[in-house]
Short mmCIF file of N, CA and C in Angstrom, two decimals:
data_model
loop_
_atom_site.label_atom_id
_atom_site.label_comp_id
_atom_site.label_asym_id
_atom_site.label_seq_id
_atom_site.Cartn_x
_atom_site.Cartn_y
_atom_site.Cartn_z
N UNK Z 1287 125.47 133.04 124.98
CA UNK Z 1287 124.42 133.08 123.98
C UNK Z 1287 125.05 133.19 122.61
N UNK Z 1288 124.56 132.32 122.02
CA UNK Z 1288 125.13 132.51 120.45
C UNK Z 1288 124.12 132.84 119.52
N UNK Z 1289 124.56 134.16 118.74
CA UNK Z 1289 123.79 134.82 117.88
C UNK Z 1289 124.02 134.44 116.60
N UNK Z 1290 122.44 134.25 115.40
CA UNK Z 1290 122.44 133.59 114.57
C UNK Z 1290 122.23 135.10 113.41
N UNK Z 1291 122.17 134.69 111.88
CA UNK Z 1291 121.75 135.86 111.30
C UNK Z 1291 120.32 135.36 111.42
N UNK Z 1292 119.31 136.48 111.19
CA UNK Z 1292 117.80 136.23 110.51
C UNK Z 1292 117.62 135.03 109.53
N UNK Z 1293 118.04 134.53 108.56
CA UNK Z 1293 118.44 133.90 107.80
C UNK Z 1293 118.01 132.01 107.96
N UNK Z 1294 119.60 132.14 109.17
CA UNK Z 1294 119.51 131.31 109.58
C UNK Z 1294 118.65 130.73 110.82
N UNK Z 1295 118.32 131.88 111.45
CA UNK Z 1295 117.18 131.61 112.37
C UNK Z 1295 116.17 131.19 112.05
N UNK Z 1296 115.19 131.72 110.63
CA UNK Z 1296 114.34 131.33 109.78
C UNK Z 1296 114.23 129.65 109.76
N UNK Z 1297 115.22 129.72 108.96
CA UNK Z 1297 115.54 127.55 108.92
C UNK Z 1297 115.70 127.08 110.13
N UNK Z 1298 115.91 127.60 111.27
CA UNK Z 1298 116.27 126.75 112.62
C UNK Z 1298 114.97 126.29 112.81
N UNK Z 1299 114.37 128.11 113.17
CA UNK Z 1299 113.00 127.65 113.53
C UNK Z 1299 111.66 126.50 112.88
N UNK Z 1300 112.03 127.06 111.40
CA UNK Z 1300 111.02 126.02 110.80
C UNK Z 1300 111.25 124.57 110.50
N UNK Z 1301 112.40 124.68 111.10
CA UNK Z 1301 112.92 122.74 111.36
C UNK Z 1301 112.89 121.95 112.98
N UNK Z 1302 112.68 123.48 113.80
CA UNK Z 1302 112.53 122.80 114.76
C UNK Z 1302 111.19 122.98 115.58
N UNK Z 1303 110.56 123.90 115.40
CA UNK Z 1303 109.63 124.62 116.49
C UNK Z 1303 108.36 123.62 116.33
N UNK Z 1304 107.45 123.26 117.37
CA UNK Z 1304 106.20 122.47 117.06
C UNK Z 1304 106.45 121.21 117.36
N UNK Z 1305 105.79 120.50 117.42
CA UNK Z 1305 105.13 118.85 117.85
C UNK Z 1305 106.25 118.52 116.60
N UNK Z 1306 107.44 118.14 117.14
CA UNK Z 1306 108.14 117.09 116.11
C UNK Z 1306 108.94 115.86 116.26
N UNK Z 1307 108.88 115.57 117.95
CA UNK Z 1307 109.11 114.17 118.16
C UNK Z 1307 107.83 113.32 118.61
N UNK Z 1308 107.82 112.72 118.38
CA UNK Z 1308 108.88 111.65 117.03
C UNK Z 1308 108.99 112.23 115.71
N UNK Z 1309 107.45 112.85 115.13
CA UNK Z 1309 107.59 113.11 114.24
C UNK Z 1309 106.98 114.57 113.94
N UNK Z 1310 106.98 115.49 113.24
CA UNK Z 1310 105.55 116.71 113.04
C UNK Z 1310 104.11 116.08 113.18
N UNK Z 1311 103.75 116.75 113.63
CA UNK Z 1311 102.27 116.49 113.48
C UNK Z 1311 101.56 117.39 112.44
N UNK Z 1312 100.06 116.56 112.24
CA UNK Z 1312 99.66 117.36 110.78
C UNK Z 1312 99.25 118.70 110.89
N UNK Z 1313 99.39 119.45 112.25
CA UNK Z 1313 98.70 120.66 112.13
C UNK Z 1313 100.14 121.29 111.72
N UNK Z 1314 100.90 121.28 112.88
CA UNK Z 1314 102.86 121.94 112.25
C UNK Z 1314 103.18 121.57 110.98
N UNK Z 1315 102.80 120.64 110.59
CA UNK Z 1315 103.29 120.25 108.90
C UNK Z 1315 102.47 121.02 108.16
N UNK Z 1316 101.58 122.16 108.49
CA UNK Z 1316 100.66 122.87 107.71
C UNK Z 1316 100.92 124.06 108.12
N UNK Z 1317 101.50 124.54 109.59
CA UNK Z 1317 101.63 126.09 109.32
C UNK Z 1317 103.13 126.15 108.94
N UNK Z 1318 103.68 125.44 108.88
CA UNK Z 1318 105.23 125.06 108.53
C UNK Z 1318 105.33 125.86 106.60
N UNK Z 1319 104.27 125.13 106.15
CA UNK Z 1319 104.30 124.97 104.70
C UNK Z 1319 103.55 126.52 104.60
N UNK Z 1320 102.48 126.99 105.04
CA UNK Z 1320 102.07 128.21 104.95
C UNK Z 1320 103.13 128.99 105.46
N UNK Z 1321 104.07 128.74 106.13
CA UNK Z 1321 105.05 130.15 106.74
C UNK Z 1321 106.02 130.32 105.13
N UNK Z 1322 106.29 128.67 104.75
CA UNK Z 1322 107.43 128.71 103.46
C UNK Z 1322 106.68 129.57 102.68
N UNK Z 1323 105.51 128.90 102.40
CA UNK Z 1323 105.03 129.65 100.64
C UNK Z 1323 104.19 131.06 100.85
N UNK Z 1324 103.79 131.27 102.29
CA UNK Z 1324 102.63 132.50 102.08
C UNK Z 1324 101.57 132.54 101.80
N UNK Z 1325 101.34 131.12 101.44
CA UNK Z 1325 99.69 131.17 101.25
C UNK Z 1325 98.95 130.12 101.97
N UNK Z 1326 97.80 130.53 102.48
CA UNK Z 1326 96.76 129.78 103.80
C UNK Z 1326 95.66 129.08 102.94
N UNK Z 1327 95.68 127.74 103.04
CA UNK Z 1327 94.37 126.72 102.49
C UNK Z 1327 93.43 126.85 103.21
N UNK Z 1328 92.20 127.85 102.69
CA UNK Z 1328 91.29 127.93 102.97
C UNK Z 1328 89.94 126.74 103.26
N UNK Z 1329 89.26 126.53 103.86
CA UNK Z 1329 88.45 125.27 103.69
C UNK Z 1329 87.32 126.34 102.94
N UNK Z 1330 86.56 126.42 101.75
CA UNK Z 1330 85.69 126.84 101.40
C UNK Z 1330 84.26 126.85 101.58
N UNK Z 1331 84.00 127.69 101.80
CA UNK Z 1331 82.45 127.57 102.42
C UNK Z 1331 82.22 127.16 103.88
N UNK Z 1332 83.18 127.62 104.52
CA UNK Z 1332 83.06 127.60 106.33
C UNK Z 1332 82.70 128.59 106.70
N UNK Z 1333 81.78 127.88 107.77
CA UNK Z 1333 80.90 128.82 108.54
C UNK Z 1333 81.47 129.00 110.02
N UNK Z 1334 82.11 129.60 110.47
CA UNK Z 1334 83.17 130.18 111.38
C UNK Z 1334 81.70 130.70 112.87
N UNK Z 1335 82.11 129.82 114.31
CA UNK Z 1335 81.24 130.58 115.31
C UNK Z 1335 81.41 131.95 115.37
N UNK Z 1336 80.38 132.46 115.21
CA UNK Z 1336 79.85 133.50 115.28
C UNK Z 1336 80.29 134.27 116.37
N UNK Z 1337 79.77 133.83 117.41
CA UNK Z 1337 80.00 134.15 119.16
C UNK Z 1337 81.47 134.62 119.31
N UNK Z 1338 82.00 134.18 119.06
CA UNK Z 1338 83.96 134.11 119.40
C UNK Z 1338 84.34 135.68 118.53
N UNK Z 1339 83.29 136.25 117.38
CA UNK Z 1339 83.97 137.54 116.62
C UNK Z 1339 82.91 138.46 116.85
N UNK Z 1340 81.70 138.55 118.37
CA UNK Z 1340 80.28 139.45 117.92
C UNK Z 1340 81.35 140.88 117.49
N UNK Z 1341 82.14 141.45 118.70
CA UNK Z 1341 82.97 142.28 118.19
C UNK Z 1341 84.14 142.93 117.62
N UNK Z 1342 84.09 142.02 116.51
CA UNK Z 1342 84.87 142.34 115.51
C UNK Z 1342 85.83 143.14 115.18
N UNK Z 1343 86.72 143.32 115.09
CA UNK Z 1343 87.57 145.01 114.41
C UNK Z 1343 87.87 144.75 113.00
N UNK Z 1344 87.86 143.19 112.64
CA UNK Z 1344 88.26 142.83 111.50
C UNK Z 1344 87.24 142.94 110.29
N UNK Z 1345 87.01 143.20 109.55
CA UNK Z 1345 86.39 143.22 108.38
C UNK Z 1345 85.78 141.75 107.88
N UNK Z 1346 85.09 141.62 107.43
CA UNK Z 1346 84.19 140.17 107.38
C UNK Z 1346 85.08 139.24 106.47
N UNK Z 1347 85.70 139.93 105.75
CA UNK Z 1347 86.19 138.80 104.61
C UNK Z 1347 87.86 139.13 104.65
N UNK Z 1348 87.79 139.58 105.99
CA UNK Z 1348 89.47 139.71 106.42
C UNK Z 1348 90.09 138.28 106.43
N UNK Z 1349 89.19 137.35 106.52
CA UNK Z 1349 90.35 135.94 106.66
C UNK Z 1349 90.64 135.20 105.05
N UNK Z 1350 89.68 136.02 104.00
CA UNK Z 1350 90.12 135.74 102.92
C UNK Z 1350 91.40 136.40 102.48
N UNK Z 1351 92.25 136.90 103.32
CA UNK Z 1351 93.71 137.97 103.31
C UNK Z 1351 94.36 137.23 104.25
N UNK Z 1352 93.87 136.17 104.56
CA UNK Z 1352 95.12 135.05 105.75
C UNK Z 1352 94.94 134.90 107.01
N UNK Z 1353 93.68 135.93 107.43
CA UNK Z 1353 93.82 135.95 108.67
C UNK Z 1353 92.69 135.17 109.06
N UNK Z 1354 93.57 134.13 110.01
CA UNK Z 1354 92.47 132.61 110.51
C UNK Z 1354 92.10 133.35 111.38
N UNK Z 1355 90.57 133.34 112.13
CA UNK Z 1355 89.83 133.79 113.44
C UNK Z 1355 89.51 132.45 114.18
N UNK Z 1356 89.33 131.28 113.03
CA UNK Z 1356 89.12 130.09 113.88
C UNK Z 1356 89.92 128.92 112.91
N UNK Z 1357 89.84 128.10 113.99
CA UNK Z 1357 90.79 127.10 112.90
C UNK Z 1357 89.97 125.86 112.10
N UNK Z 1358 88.89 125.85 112.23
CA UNK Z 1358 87.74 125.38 111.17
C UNK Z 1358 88.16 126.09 109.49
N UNK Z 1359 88.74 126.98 109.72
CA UNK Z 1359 88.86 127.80 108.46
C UNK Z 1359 89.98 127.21 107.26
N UNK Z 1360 91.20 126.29 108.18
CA UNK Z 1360 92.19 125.72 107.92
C UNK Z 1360 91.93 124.36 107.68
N UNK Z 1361 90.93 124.04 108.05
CA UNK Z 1361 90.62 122.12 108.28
C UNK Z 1361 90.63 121.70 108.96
N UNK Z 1362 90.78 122.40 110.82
CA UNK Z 1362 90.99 122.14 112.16
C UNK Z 1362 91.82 121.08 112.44
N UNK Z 1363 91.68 120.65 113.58
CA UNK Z 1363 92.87 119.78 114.15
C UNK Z 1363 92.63 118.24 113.76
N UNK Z 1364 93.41 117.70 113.51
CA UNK Z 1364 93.47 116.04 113.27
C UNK Z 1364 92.69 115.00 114.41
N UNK Z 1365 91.88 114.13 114.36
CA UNK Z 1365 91.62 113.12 115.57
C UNK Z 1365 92.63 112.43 115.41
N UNK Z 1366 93.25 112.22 116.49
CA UNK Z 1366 94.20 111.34 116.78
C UNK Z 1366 93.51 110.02 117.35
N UNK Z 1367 93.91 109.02 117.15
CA UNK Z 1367 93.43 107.57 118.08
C UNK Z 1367 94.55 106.89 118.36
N UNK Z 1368 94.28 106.30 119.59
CA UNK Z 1368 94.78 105.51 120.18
C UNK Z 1368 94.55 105.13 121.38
N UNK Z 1369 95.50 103.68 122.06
CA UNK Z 1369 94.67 102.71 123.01
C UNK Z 1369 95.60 103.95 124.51
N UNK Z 1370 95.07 104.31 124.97
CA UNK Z 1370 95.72 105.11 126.11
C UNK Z 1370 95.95 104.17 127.37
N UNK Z 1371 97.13 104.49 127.97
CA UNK Z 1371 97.90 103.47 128.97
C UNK Z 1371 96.94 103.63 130.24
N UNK Z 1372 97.08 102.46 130.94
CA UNK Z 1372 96.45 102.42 131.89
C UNK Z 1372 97.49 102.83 133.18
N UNK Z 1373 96.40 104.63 133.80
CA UNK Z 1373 96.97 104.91 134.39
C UNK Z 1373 95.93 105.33 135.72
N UNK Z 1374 96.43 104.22 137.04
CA UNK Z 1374 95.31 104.03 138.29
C UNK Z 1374 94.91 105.07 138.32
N UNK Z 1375 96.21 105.56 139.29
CA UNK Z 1375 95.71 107.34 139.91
C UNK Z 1375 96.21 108.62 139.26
N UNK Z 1376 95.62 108.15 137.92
CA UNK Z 1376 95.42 109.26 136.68
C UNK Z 1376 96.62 110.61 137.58
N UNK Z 1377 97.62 110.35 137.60
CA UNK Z 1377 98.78 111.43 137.32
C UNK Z 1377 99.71 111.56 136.48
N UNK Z 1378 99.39 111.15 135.14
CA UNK Z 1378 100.10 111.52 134.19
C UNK Z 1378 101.14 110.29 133.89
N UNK Z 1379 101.23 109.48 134.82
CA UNK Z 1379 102.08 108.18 134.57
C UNK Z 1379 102.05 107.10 134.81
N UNK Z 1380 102.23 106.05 133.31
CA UNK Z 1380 101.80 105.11 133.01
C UNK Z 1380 102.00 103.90 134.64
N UNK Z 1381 100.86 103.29 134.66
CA UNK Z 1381 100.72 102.01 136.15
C UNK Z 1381 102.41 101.59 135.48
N UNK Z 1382 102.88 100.95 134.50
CA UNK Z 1382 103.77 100.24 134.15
C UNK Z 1382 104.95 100.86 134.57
N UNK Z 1383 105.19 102.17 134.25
CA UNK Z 1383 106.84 102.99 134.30
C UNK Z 1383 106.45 102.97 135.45
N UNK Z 1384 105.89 103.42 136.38
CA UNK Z 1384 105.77 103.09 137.73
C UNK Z 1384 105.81 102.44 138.66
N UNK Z 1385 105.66 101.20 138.41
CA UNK Z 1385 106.07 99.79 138.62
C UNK Z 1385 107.72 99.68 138.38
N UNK Z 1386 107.92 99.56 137.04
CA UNK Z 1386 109.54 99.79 137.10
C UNK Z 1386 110.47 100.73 137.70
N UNK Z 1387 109.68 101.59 137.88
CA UNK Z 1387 110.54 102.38 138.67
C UNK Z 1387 110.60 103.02 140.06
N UNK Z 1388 110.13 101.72 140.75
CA UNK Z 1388 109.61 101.94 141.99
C UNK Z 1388 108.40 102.83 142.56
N UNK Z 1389 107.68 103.42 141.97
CA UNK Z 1389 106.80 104.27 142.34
C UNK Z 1389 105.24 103.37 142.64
N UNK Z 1390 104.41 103.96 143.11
CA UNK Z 1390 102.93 103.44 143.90
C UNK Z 1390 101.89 103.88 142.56
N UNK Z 1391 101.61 103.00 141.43
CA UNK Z 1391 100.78 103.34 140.93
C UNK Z 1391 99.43 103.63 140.84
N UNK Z 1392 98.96 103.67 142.66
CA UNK Z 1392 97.83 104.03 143.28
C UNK Z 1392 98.04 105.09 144.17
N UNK Z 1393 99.09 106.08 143.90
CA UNK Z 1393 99.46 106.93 144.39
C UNK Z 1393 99.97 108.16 143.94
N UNK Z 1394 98.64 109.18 143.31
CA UNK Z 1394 98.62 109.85 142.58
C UNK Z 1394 99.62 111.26 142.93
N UNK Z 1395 99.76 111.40 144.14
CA UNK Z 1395 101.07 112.38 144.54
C UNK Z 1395 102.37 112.37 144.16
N UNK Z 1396 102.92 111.05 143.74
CA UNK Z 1396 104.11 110.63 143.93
C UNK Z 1396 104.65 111.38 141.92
N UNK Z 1397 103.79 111.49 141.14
CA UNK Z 1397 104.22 112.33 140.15
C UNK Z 1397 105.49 113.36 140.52
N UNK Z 1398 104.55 114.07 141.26
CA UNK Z 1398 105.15 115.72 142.11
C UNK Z 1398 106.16 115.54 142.94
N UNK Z 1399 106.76 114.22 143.47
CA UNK Z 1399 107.59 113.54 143.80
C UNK Z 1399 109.19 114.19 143.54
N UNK Z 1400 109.79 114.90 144.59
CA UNK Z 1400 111.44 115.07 143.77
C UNK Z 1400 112.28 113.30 143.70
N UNK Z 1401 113.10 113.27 142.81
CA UNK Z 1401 113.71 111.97 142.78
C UNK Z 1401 115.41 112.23 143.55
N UNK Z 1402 115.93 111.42 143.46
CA UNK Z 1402 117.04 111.54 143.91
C UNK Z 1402 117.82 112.72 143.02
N UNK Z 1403 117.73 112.54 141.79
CA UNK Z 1403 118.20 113.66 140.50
C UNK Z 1403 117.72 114.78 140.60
N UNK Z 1404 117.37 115.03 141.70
CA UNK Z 1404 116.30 116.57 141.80
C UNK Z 1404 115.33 116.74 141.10
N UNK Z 1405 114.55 115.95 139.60
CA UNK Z 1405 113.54 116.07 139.05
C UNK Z 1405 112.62 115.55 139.54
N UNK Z 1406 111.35 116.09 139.09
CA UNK Z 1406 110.01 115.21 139.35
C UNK Z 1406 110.11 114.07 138.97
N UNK Z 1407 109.04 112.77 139.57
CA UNK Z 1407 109.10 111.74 138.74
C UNK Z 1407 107.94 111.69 137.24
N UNK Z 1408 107.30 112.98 137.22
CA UNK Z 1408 106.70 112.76 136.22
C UNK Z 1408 107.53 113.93 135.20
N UNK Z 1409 108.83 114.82 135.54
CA UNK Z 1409 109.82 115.36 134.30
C UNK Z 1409 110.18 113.67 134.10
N UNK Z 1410 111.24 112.71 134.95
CA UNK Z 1410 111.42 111.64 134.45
C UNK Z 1410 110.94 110.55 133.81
N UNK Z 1411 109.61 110.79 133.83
CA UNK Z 1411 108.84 109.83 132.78
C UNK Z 1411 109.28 110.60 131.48
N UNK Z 1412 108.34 112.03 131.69
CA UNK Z 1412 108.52 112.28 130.40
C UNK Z 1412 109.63 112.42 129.54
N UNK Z 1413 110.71 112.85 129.90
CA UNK Z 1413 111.51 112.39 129.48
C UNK Z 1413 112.21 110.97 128.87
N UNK Z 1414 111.72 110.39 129.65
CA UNK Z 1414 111.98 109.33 128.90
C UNK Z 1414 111.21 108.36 127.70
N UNK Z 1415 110.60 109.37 127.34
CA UNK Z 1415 109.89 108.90 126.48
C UNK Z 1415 110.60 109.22 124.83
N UNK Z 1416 111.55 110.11 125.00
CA UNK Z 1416 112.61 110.29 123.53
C UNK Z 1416 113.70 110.48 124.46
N UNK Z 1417 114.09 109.65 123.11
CA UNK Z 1417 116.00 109.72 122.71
C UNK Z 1417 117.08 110.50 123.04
N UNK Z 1418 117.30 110.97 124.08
CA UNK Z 1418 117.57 111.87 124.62
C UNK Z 1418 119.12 112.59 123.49
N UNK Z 1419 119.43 111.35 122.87
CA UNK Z 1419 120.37 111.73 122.07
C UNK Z 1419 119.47 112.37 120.69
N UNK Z 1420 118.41 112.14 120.27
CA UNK Z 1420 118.04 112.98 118.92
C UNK Z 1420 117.83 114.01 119.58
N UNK Z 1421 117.51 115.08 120.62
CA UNK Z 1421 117.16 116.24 120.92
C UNK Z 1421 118.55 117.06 120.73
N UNK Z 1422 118.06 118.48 120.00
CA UNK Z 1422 119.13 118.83 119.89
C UNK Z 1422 118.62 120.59 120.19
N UNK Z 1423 119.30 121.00 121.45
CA UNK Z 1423 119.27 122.59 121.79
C UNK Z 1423 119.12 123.24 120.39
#
């Protein structure tokens, strides 16, 4: 185990932690920037469910002091779009990589599958979906 100072742990983490391959995503590119500067972009005039705080410990205008209770409060999460792969027996992997790689893409078990490499075949999809050389411990 190699020990870092505080310091430098700080910068590790906020360069690496979160949705960042391929790239950050817009929610990490926002608590990223609130961890640097300390201050939380409020959406103004949100009306936060009710239900999720009936009992409270927090003070009503405690999230005007940073503290999110919901994430409507921040600008919530991004819609993402896109055309999603066609996958038969919906186990997580694409009819196509399956095809190439010998697997039954009407054969929704075969995910859970050990491979010859001792992994699943659905760790080996995913994996292969980045660069195995940009990942860096």
């Amino acid at each position: 185990i190699s020990l870092i100072d505080a310091k430098s742990a700080y910068t590790y983490v906020l360069a690496n932690a979160g949705a960042t391959l391929p790239k950050r995503d817009a929610v990490d590119i926002r608590i990223v920037e609130q961890v640097k500067t300390g201050k939380i972009a409020l959406v103004e005039d949100n009306k936060t469910p009710a239900q999720a705080y009936v009992k409270r410990r927090l003070t009503d205008d405690s999230y005007k002091k940073g503290i999110i209770t919901d994430i409507s409060q921040v600008g919530g999460y991004p819609e993402y779009k896109g055309t999603p792969y066609v996958d038969t027996d919906k186990d997580g992997i694409p009819d196509a990589w399956e095809l190439k790689n010998g697997l039954n893409p009407k054969d929704g078990s075969d995910s859970a599958k050990l491979s010859k490499s001792g992994y699943s075949n659905i760790e080996l999809y995913l994996n292969s979906l980045v660069n195995i050389g940009n990942v860096k411990p």
